[in-house]
PDB file of C-alpha atoms in Angstrom:
ATOM      1  CA  MET U  24      31.252 -18.445 -12.571  1.00  0.00           C
ATOM      2  CA  THR U  25      30.889 -22.190 -12.169  1.00  0.00           C
ATOM      3  CA  VAL U  26      27.915 -24.302 -11.191  1.00  0.00           C
ATOM      4  CA  LYS U  27      29.519 -24.634  -7.743  1.00  0.00           C
ATOM      5  CA  THR U  28      29.083 -20.946  -6.953  1.00  0.00           C
ATOM      6  CA  PRO U  29      26.430 -20.671  -4.201  1.00  0.00           C
ATOM      7  CA  VAL U  30      23.260 -18.754  -5.003  1.00  0.00           C
ATOM      8  CA  ALA U  31      21.016 -16.734  -2.684  1.00  0.00           C
ATOM      9  CA  LEU U  32      17.521 -15.401  -3.344  1.00  0.00           C
ATOM     10  CA  ILE U  33      16.746 -12.285  -1.310  1.00  0.00           C
ATOM     11  CA  THR U  34      13.203 -10.967  -1.352  1.00  0.00           C
ATOM     12  CA  GLY U  35      12.950  -7.210  -1.003  1.00  0.00           C
ATOM     13  CA  GLY U  36      16.646  -7.089  -1.768  1.00  0.00           C
ATOM     14  CA  ALA U  37      16.843  -3.832  -3.700  1.00  0.00           C
ATOM     15  CA  ARG U  38      17.133  -1.382  -0.829  1.00  0.00           C
ATOM     16  CA  ARG U  39      17.494  -0.836   2.917  1.00  0.00           C
ATOM     17  CA  ILE U  40      18.332  -3.989   4.890  1.00  0.00           C
ATOM     18  CA  GLY U  41      17.814  -6.258   1.893  1.00  0.00           C
ATOM     19  CA  ALA U  42      20.388  -4.376  -0.161  1.00  0.00           C
ATOM     20  CA  CYS U  43      22.886  -4.531   2.684  1.00  0.00           C
ATOM     21  CA  ILE U  44      22.414  -8.306   2.955  1.00  0.00           C
ATOM     22  CA  ALA U  45      22.810  -8.618  -0.808  1.00  0.00           C
ATOM     23  CA  THR U  46      26.011  -6.589  -0.859  1.00  0.00           C
ATOM     24  CA  GLN U  47      27.568  -8.587   1.968  1.00  0.00           C
ATOM     25  CA  LEU U  48      26.681 -11.982   0.505  1.00  0.00           C
ATOM     26  CA  HIS U  49      27.999 -10.878  -2.876  1.00  0.00           C
ATOM     27  CA  SER U  50      31.305  -9.925  -1.260  1.00  0.00           C
ATOM     28  CA  LYS U  51      31.484 -13.472   0.130  1.00  0.00           C
ATOM     29  CA  GLY U  52      31.216 -14.974  -3.342  1.00  0.00           C
ATOM     30  CA  TYR U  53      27.490 -15.616  -3.696  1.00  0.00           C
ATOM     31  CA  ASN U  54      25.590 -15.152  -6.911  1.00  0.00           C
ATOM     32  CA  LEU U  55      22.371 -13.299  -6.180  1.00  0.00           C
ATOM     33  CA  VAL U  56      18.765 -13.354  -7.282  1.00  0.00           C
ATOM     34  CA  ILE U  57      17.377 -10.059  -6.022  1.00  0.00           C
ATOM     35  CA  HIS U  58      13.615  -9.754  -5.843  1.00  0.00           C
ATOM     36  CA  PHE U  59      11.861  -6.401  -5.826  1.00  0.00           C
ATOM     37  CA  ARG U  60       8.312  -5.185  -6.278  1.00  0.00           C
ATOM     38  CA  SER U  61       8.368  -1.514  -7.240  1.00  0.00           C
ATOM     39  CA  SER U  62      11.924  -0.347  -6.474  1.00  0.00           C
ATOM     40  CA  ASN U  63      13.029  -0.632 -10.101  1.00  0.00           C
ATOM     41  CA  THR U  64      15.643   2.108 -10.008  1.00  0.00           C
ATOM     42  CA  ASP U  65      17.205   0.926  -6.746  1.00  0.00           C
ATOM     43  CA  ALA U  66      17.270  -2.661  -8.007  1.00  0.00           C
ATOM     44  CA  LEU U  67      18.964  -1.738 -11.273  1.00  0.00           C
ATOM     45  CA  ASP U  68      21.514   0.471  -9.533  1.00  0.00           C
ATOM     46  CA  LEU U  69      22.419  -2.282  -7.065  1.00  0.00           C
ATOM     47  CA  ALA U  70      22.636  -4.966  -9.739  1.00  0.00           C
ATOM     48  CA  ASN U  71      24.806  -2.780 -11.974  1.00  0.00           C
ATOM     49  CA  LYS U  72      27.153  -1.992  -9.092  1.00  0.00           C
ATOM     50  CA  LEU U  73      27.564  -5.631  -8.080  1.00  0.00           C
ATOM     51  CA  ASN U  74      27.839  -6.918 -11.651  1.00  0.00           C
ATOM     52  CA  CYS U  75      30.657  -4.449 -12.203  1.00  0.00           C
ATOM     53  CA  VAL U  76      32.485  -6.160  -9.361  1.00  0.00           C
ATOM     54  CA  ARG U  77      31.753  -9.647 -10.732  1.00  0.00           C
ATOM     55  CA  ASP U  78      30.142  -9.937 -14.145  1.00  0.00           C
ATOM     56  CA  ASN U  79      26.860 -11.824 -14.504  1.00  0.00           C
ATOM     57  CA  SER U  80      26.648 -12.524 -10.776  1.00  0.00           C
ATOM     58  CA  VAL U  81      23.336 -10.785 -10.063  1.00  0.00           C
ATOM     59  CA  THR U  82      19.924 -11.137 -11.651  1.00  0.00           C
ATOM     60  CA  LEU U  83      16.729  -9.229 -10.860  1.00  0.00           C
ATOM     61  CA  ILE U  84      13.166 -10.524 -10.657  1.00  0.00           C
ATOM     62  CA  SER U  85      10.124  -8.335 -10.081  1.00  0.00           C
ATOM     63  CA  ALA U  86       7.102  -9.846  -8.333  1.00  0.00           C
ATOM     64  CA  ASP U  87       4.161  -8.855  -6.156  1.00  0.00           C
ATOM     65  CA  LEU U  88       4.346 -11.252  -3.218  1.00  0.00           C
ATOM     66  CA  VAL U  89       0.626 -10.893  -2.537  1.00  0.00           C
ATOM     67  CA  GLU U  90      -0.123 -12.570  -5.891  1.00  0.00           C
ATOM     68  CA  SER U  91       0.229 -16.371  -5.729  1.00  0.00           C
ATOM     69  CA  LYS U  92       1.063 -16.773  -9.420  1.00  0.00           C
ATOM     70  CA  GLU U  93       3.849 -14.227  -9.158  1.00  0.00           C
ATOM     71  CA  VAL U  94       5.285 -16.004  -6.116  1.00  0.00           C
ATOM     72  CA  ALA U  95       5.299 -19.282  -8.046  1.00  0.00           C
ATOM     73  CA  ASN U  96       6.986 -17.614 -11.030  1.00  0.00           C
ATOM     74  CA  LEU U  97       9.562 -16.018  -8.738  1.00  0.00           C
ATOM     75  CA  ALA U  98      10.512 -19.416  -7.320  1.00  0.00           C
ATOM     76  CA  GLN U  99      10.831 -20.982 -10.762  1.00  0.00           C
ATOM     77  CA  GLU U 100      12.854 -18.116 -12.208  1.00  0.00           C
ATOM     78  CA  ALA U 101      15.111 -17.970  -9.155  1.00  0.00           C
ATOM     79  CA  VAL U 102      16.246 -21.572  -9.631  1.00  0.00           C
ATOM     80  CA  SER U 103      16.577 -21.142 -13.385  1.00  0.00           C
ATOM     81  CA  ALA U 104      18.720 -18.019 -13.063  1.00  0.00           C
ATOM     82  CA  PHE U 105      21.912 -19.892 -12.088  1.00  0.00           C
ATOM     83  CA  GLY U 106      20.748 -23.508 -12.142  1.00  0.00           C
ATOM     84  CA  ARG U 107      20.754 -23.957  -8.369  1.00  0.00           C
ATOM     85  CA  LEU U 108      19.702 -22.328  -5.092  1.00  0.00           C
ATOM     86  CA  ASP U 109      21.494 -22.491  -1.747  1.00  0.00           C
ATOM     87  CA  VAL U 110      19.862 -19.769   0.347  1.00  0.00           C
ATOM     88  CA  LEU U 111      16.383 -18.261   0.569  1.00  0.00           C
ATOM     89  CA  ILE U 112      16.155 -15.060   2.592  1.00  0.00           C
ATOM     90  CA  ASN U 113      12.561 -13.997   3.161  1.00  0.00           C
ATOM     91  CA  ASN U 114      13.226 -10.335   3.837  1.00  0.00           C
ATOM     92  CA  ALA U 115      10.437  -8.467   2.005  1.00  0.00           C
ATOM     93  CA  SER U 116       7.906  -7.005   4.411  1.00  0.00           C
ATOM     94  CA  SER U 117       5.091  -4.515   4.445  1.00  0.00           C
ATOM     95  CA  PHE U 118       4.890  -2.464   7.650  1.00  0.00           C
ATOM     96  CA  TYR U 119       2.439   0.235   8.665  1.00  0.00           C
ATOM     97  CA  PRO U 120      -0.125   0.877  11.413  1.00  0.00           C
ATOM     98  CA  THR U 121      -3.551  -0.765  11.244  1.00  0.00           C
ATOM     99  CA  PRO U 122      -5.650   0.579  14.147  1.00  0.00           C
ATOM    100  CA  VAL U 123      -8.319  -1.949  14.956  1.00  0.00           C
ATOM    101  CA  ASN U 124     -11.183   0.407  14.081  1.00  0.00           C
ATOM    102  CA  THR U 125      -9.823   1.145  10.592  1.00  0.00           C
ATOM    103  CA  ALA U 126      -8.034  -2.070   9.517  1.00  0.00           C
ATOM    104  CA  THR U 127      -9.209  -3.477   6.185  1.00  0.00           C
ATOM    105  CA  ASP U 128      -9.235  -6.739   4.246  1.00  0.00           C
ATOM    106  CA  ASP U 129      -6.712  -5.303   1.807  1.00  0.00           C
ATOM    107  CA  GLN U 130      -4.332  -4.457   4.636  1.00  0.00           C
ATOM    108  CA  TRP U 131      -4.736  -7.980   6.016  1.00  0.00           C
ATOM    109  CA  ASP U 132      -3.915  -9.469   2.599  1.00  0.00           C
ATOM    110  CA  ASP U 133      -0.906  -7.195   2.140  1.00  0.00           C
ATOM    111  CA  LEU U 134       0.618  -7.688   5.587  1.00  0.00           C
ATOM    112  CA  PHE U 135      -0.010 -11.418   5.781  1.00  0.00           C
ATOM    113  CA  GLY U 136       0.915 -11.848   2.131  1.00  0.00           C
ATOM    114  CA  SER U 137       4.393 -10.364   2.410  1.00  0.00           C
ATOM    115  CA  ASN U 138       5.217 -11.489   5.949  1.00  0.00           C
ATOM    116  CA  ALA U 139       3.700 -14.994   6.127  1.00  0.00           C
ATOM    117  CA  LYS U 140       2.046 -16.327   2.975  1.00  0.00           C
ATOM    118  CA  ALA U 141       4.848 -15.593   0.498  1.00  0.00           C
ATOM    119  CA  PRO U 142       7.605 -16.908   2.808  1.00  0.00           C
ATOM    120  CA  PHE U 143       5.655 -20.150   3.215  1.00  0.00           C
ATOM    121  CA  PHE U 144       4.947 -20.719  -0.471  1.00  0.00           C
ATOM    122  CA  LEU U 145       8.447 -19.697  -1.543  1.00  0.00           C
ATOM    123  CA  SER U 146       9.843 -22.159   0.996  1.00  0.00           C
ATOM    124  CA  GLN U 147       7.494 -24.822  -0.317  1.00  0.00           C
ATOM    125  CA  ALA U 148       8.355 -24.212  -3.962  1.00  0.00           C
ATOM    126  CA  LEU U 149      12.105 -24.031  -3.317  1.00  0.00           C
ATOM    127  CA  SER U 150      12.428 -26.853  -0.788  1.00  0.00           C
ATOM    128  CA  SER U 151      13.550 -29.359  -3.434  1.00  0.00           C
ATOM    129  CA  ALA U 152      16.304 -27.086  -4.769  1.00  0.00           C
ATOM    130  CA  LEU U 153      17.435 -26.267  -1.233  1.00  0.00           C
ATOM    131  CA  THR U 154      17.418 -29.939  -0.280  1.00  0.00           C
ATOM    132  CA  GLU U 155      19.562 -30.731  -3.297  1.00  0.00           C
ATOM    133  CA  SER U 156      22.122 -28.101  -2.316  1.00  0.00           C
ATOM    134  CA  GLY U 157      21.926 -28.730   1.440  1.00  0.00           C
ATOM    135  CA  GLY U 158      20.858 -25.113   1.755  1.00  0.00           C
ATOM    136  CA  CYS U 159      19.056 -22.988   4.262  1.00  0.00           C
ATOM    137  CA  ILE U 160      16.226 -20.528   4.767  1.00  0.00           C
ATOM    138  CA  ILE U 161      16.468 -17.347   6.811  1.00  0.00           C
ATOM    139  CA  ASN U 162      13.270 -15.498   7.668  1.00  0.00           C
ATOM    140  CA  ILE U 163      13.409 -11.874   8.778  1.00  0.00           C
ATOM    141  CA  ALA U 164      10.951 -11.721  11.657  1.00  0.00           C
ATOM    142  CA  ASP U 165      10.546  -8.925  14.225  1.00  0.00           C
ATOM    143  CA  ILE U 166      10.804  -8.532  17.985  1.00  0.00           C
ATOM    144  CA  HIS U 167       7.149  -7.446  17.842  1.00  0.00           C
ATOM    145  CA  ALA U 168       6.149 -10.976  16.894  1.00  0.00           C
ATOM    146  CA  GLN U 169       6.301 -11.643  20.636  1.00  0.00           C
ATOM    147  CA  LYS U 170       5.749  -8.203  22.135  1.00  0.00           C
ATOM    148  CA  PRO U 171       2.964  -6.368  20.302  1.00  0.00           C
ATOM    149  CA  LEU U 172       3.306  -2.861  18.956  1.00  0.00           C
ATOM    150  CA  LYS U 173       0.286  -0.661  19.583  1.00  0.00           C
ATOM    151  CA  ALA U 174      -1.961  -0.076  16.544  1.00  0.00           C
ATOM    152  CA  HIS U 175      -0.004  -2.661  14.495  1.00  0.00           C
ATOM    153  CA  THR U 176      -2.086  -5.755  15.266  1.00  0.00           C
ATOM    154  CA  LEU U 177      -2.124  -7.172  11.736  1.00  0.00           C
ATOM    155  CA  TYR U 178       1.617  -6.725  11.294  1.00  0.00           C
ATOM    156  CA  CYS U 179       2.395  -8.304  14.650  1.00  0.00           C
ATOM    157  CA  MET U 180       0.079 -11.224  13.903  1.00  0.00           C
ATOM    158  CA  ALA U 181       1.755 -11.755  10.541  1.00  0.00           C
ATOM    159  CA  LYS U 182       5.240 -11.687  12.045  1.00  0.00           C
ATOM    160  CA  ALA U 183       4.122 -14.135  14.744  1.00  0.00           C
ATOM    161  CA  ALA U 184       3.085 -16.448  11.910  1.00  0.00           C
ATOM    162  CA  ASN U 185       6.506 -15.880  10.360  1.00  0.00           C
ATOM    163  CA  VAL U 186       8.192 -17.035  13.562  1.00  0.00           C
ATOM    164  CA  MET U 187       6.067 -20.179  13.743  1.00  0.00           C
ATOM    165  CA  LEU U 188       6.819 -20.823  10.077  1.00  0.00           C
ATOM    166  CA  THR U 189      10.520 -20.763  10.941  1.00  0.00           C
ATOM    167  CA  LEU U 190      10.150 -23.171  13.847  1.00  0.00           C
ATOM    168  CA  SER U 191       7.856 -25.548  11.968  1.00  0.00           C
ATOM    169  CA  LEU U 192       9.961 -25.705   8.810  1.00  0.00           C
ATOM    170  CA  ALA U 193      13.101 -26.207  10.886  1.00  0.00           C
ATOM    171  CA  LYS U 194      11.639 -29.535  11.980  1.00  0.00           C
ATOM    172  CA  GLU U 195       9.952 -30.478   8.713  1.00  0.00           C
ATOM    173  CA  LEU U 196      12.822 -29.745   6.329  1.00  0.00           C
ATOM    174  CA  ALA U 197      15.596 -31.136   8.524  1.00  0.00           C
ATOM    175  CA  PRO U 198      18.097 -32.693   8.189  1.00  0.00           C
ATOM    176  CA  HIS U 199      18.745 -31.434   4.671  1.00  0.00           C
ATOM    177  CA  VAL U 200      17.623 -27.775   4.985  1.00  0.00           C
ATOM    178  CA  ARG U 201      18.252 -25.546   7.992  1.00  0.00           C
ATOM    179  CA  VAL U 202      15.706 -22.829   8.818  1.00  0.00           C
ATOM    180  CA  ASN U 203      16.395 -19.907  11.147  1.00  0.00           C
ATOM    181  CA  GLY U 204      15.120 -16.390  11.712  1.00  0.00           C
ATOM    182  CA  ILE U 205      16.340 -12.942  12.671  1.00  0.00           C
ATOM    183  CA  ALA U 206      14.210 -10.573  14.747  1.00  0.00           C
ATOM    184  CA  PRO U 207      15.459  -7.001  14.214  1.00  0.00           C
ATOM    185  CA  GLY U 208      14.792  -4.199  16.626  1.00  0.00           C
ATOM    186  CA  ALA U 209      15.381  -0.527  15.755  1.00  0.00           C
ATOM    187  CA  ILE U 210      17.660  -0.958  12.749  1.00  0.00           C
ATOM    188  CA  MET U 211      16.276   1.495  10.193  1.00  0.00           C
ATOM    189  CA  TRP U 212      13.427   3.850  10.924  1.00  0.00           C
ATOM    190  CA  PRO U 213      10.228   3.089   8.983  1.00  0.00           C
ATOM    191  CA  GLU U 214       9.172   5.177   6.027  1.00  0.00           C
ATOM    192  CA  GLN U 215       6.021   6.747   4.569  1.00  0.00           C
ATOM    193  CA  ALA U 216       2.826   5.828   6.449  1.00  0.00           C
ATOM    194  CA  ALA U 217       4.838   4.308   9.301  1.00  0.00           C
ATOM    195  CA  GLU U 218       7.316   7.185   9.625  1.00  0.00           C
ATOM    196  CA  LEU U 219       8.155   8.198  13.197  1.00  0.00           C
ATOM    197  CA  SER U 220       8.719  11.666  14.570  1.00  0.00           C
ATOM    198  CA  PRO U 221      12.121  12.474  16.101  1.00  0.00           C
ATOM    199  CA  GLU U 222      10.440  12.407  19.508  1.00  0.00           C
ATOM    200  CA  SER U 223       9.074   8.915  18.902  1.00  0.00           C
ATOM    201  CA  GLN U 224      12.453   7.723  17.675  1.00  0.00           C
ATOM    202  CA  GLN U 225      14.108   9.059  20.825  1.00  0.00           C
ATOM    203  CA  ALA U 226      11.506   7.361  23.002  1.00  0.00           C
ATOM    204  CA  ILE U 227      12.426   4.038  21.412  1.00  0.00           C
ATOM    205  CA  ILE U 228      16.165   4.651  21.837  1.00  0.00           C
ATOM    206  CA  GLU U 229      15.596   5.253  25.543  1.00  0.00           C
ATOM    207  CA  LYS U 230      14.149   1.749  25.866  1.00  0.00           C
ATOM    208  CA  ILE U 231      17.242   0.104  24.346  1.00  0.00           C
ATOM    209  CA  PRO U 232      19.919  -0.943  26.856  1.00  0.00           C
ATOM    210  CA  LEU U 233      22.664  -0.115  24.322  1.00  0.00           C
ATOM    211  CA  GLU U 234      21.080   3.357  23.942  1.00  0.00           C
ATOM    212  CA  ARG U 235      21.378   3.469  20.159  1.00  0.00           C
ATOM    213  CA  ALA U 236      19.760   2.199  17.000  1.00  0.00           C
ATOM    214  CA  GLY U 237      21.368  -0.597  15.047  1.00  0.00           C
ATOM    215  CA  LYS U 238      22.653  -0.644  11.475  1.00  0.00           C
ATOM    216  CA  PRO U 239      21.717  -2.766   8.461  1.00  0.00           C
ATOM    217  CA  GLU U 240      25.148  -4.340   8.723  1.00  0.00           C
ATOM    218  CA  ASN U 241      24.102  -5.843  12.074  1.00  0.00           C
ATOM    219  CA  ILE U 242      21.437  -7.854  10.252  1.00  0.00           C
ATOM    220  CA  ALA U 243      23.702  -8.749   7.338  1.00  0.00           C
ATOM    221  CA  ASN U 244      26.378  -9.948   9.774  1.00  0.00           C
ATOM    222  CA  THR U 245      23.817 -12.160  11.496  1.00  0.00           C
ATOM    223  CA  VAL U 246      22.747 -13.618   8.159  1.00  0.00           C
ATOM    224  CA  CYS U 247      26.369 -14.584   7.498  1.00  0.00           C
ATOM    225  CA  TYR U 248      26.670 -16.078  10.978  1.00  0.00           C
ATOM    226  CA  LEU U 249      23.600 -18.240  10.378  1.00  0.00           C
ATOM    227  CA  LEU U 250      24.985 -19.353   7.030  1.00  0.00           C
ATOM    228  CA  ASP U 251      28.403 -20.203   8.427  1.00  0.00           C
ATOM    229  CA  ASN U 252      27.265 -22.081  11.548  1.00  0.00           C
ATOM    230  CA  ASP U 253      25.870 -25.345  10.200  1.00  0.00           C
ATOM    231  CA  TYR U 254      24.610 -26.558  13.579  1.00  0.00           C
ATOM    232  CA  LEU U 255      22.065 -23.785  14.059  1.00  0.00           C
ATOM    233  CA  ASN U 256      18.484 -24.723  13.229  1.00  0.00           C
ATOM    234  CA  GLY U 257      15.119 -23.438  14.425  1.00  0.00           C
ATOM    235  CA  GLN U 258      16.563 -20.349  16.101  1.00  0.00           C
ATOM    236  CA  ILE U 259      15.214 -16.794  16.156  1.00  0.00           C
ATOM    237  CA  ILE U 260      18.032 -14.376  16.925  1.00  0.00           C
ATOM    238  CA  ALA U 261      16.990 -10.981  18.281  1.00  0.00           C
ATOM    239  CA  VAL U 262      19.258  -8.244  16.948  1.00  0.00           C
ATOM    240  CA  ASP U 263      17.865  -5.371  18.951  1.00  0.00           C
ATOM    241  CA  GLY U 264      20.490  -3.973  21.334  1.00  0.00           C
ATOM    242  CA  GLY U 265      18.691  -5.659  24.215  1.00  0.00           C
ATOM    243  CA  ARG U 266      15.360  -3.918  23.644  1.00  0.00           C
ATOM    244  CA  SER U 267      13.370  -7.148  23.963  1.00  0.00           C
ATOM    245  CA  LEU U 268      14.617  -7.445  27.545  1.00  0.00           C
ATOM    246  CA  ASN U 269      12.244  -4.634  28.533  1.00  0.00           C
TER     247      ASN U 269
END
């Protein structure tokens, strides 16, 4: 590896969409800083696999994005890992229902922390390194930032803030740093508290003009497109099979 090798920080990069993005960027020659919170095993497995392909090309950093000090440490360690940073991908996201009559302060802090606060403060802390490299920021938003999802008010509010963060930083950090976003639709079905029944999944599929769910690779491919096209700035690309048309 040389100092010229580009470096990407991916939050929530140990599994699901984040891991797919990490794998694709690694195949394109990027060194990776993969952030995770509690997915220790998945993170280690992914790092070992990619480091076997190219030695010392992936480093792992654990941090709780709700904690400001940990966000600051993540930014510092990310730049120190390889001595530079070219790409920040704010992918980590909490997602679960928060019916208005049961929503709590802790849920507010968690959903806004991962989806809005951490992306802002990571962008702030890393803006100098990204300016130096002529890099870019990609925020993973959601189609529900514009069209609300019932019983998910806090999440939708947080993702709406994420979209405005993208648009605002695209103006403020230009011309040296480009900032864009991706708004996924039905790419991977949610887990745990947000898990959907097969009937609910089918109801969503029926609202998609392409009549199928997407794949993590659809998001990873869009990340690469945004990285390769150096005249895109301040754009939110919906990768949803046309669902947002309804």
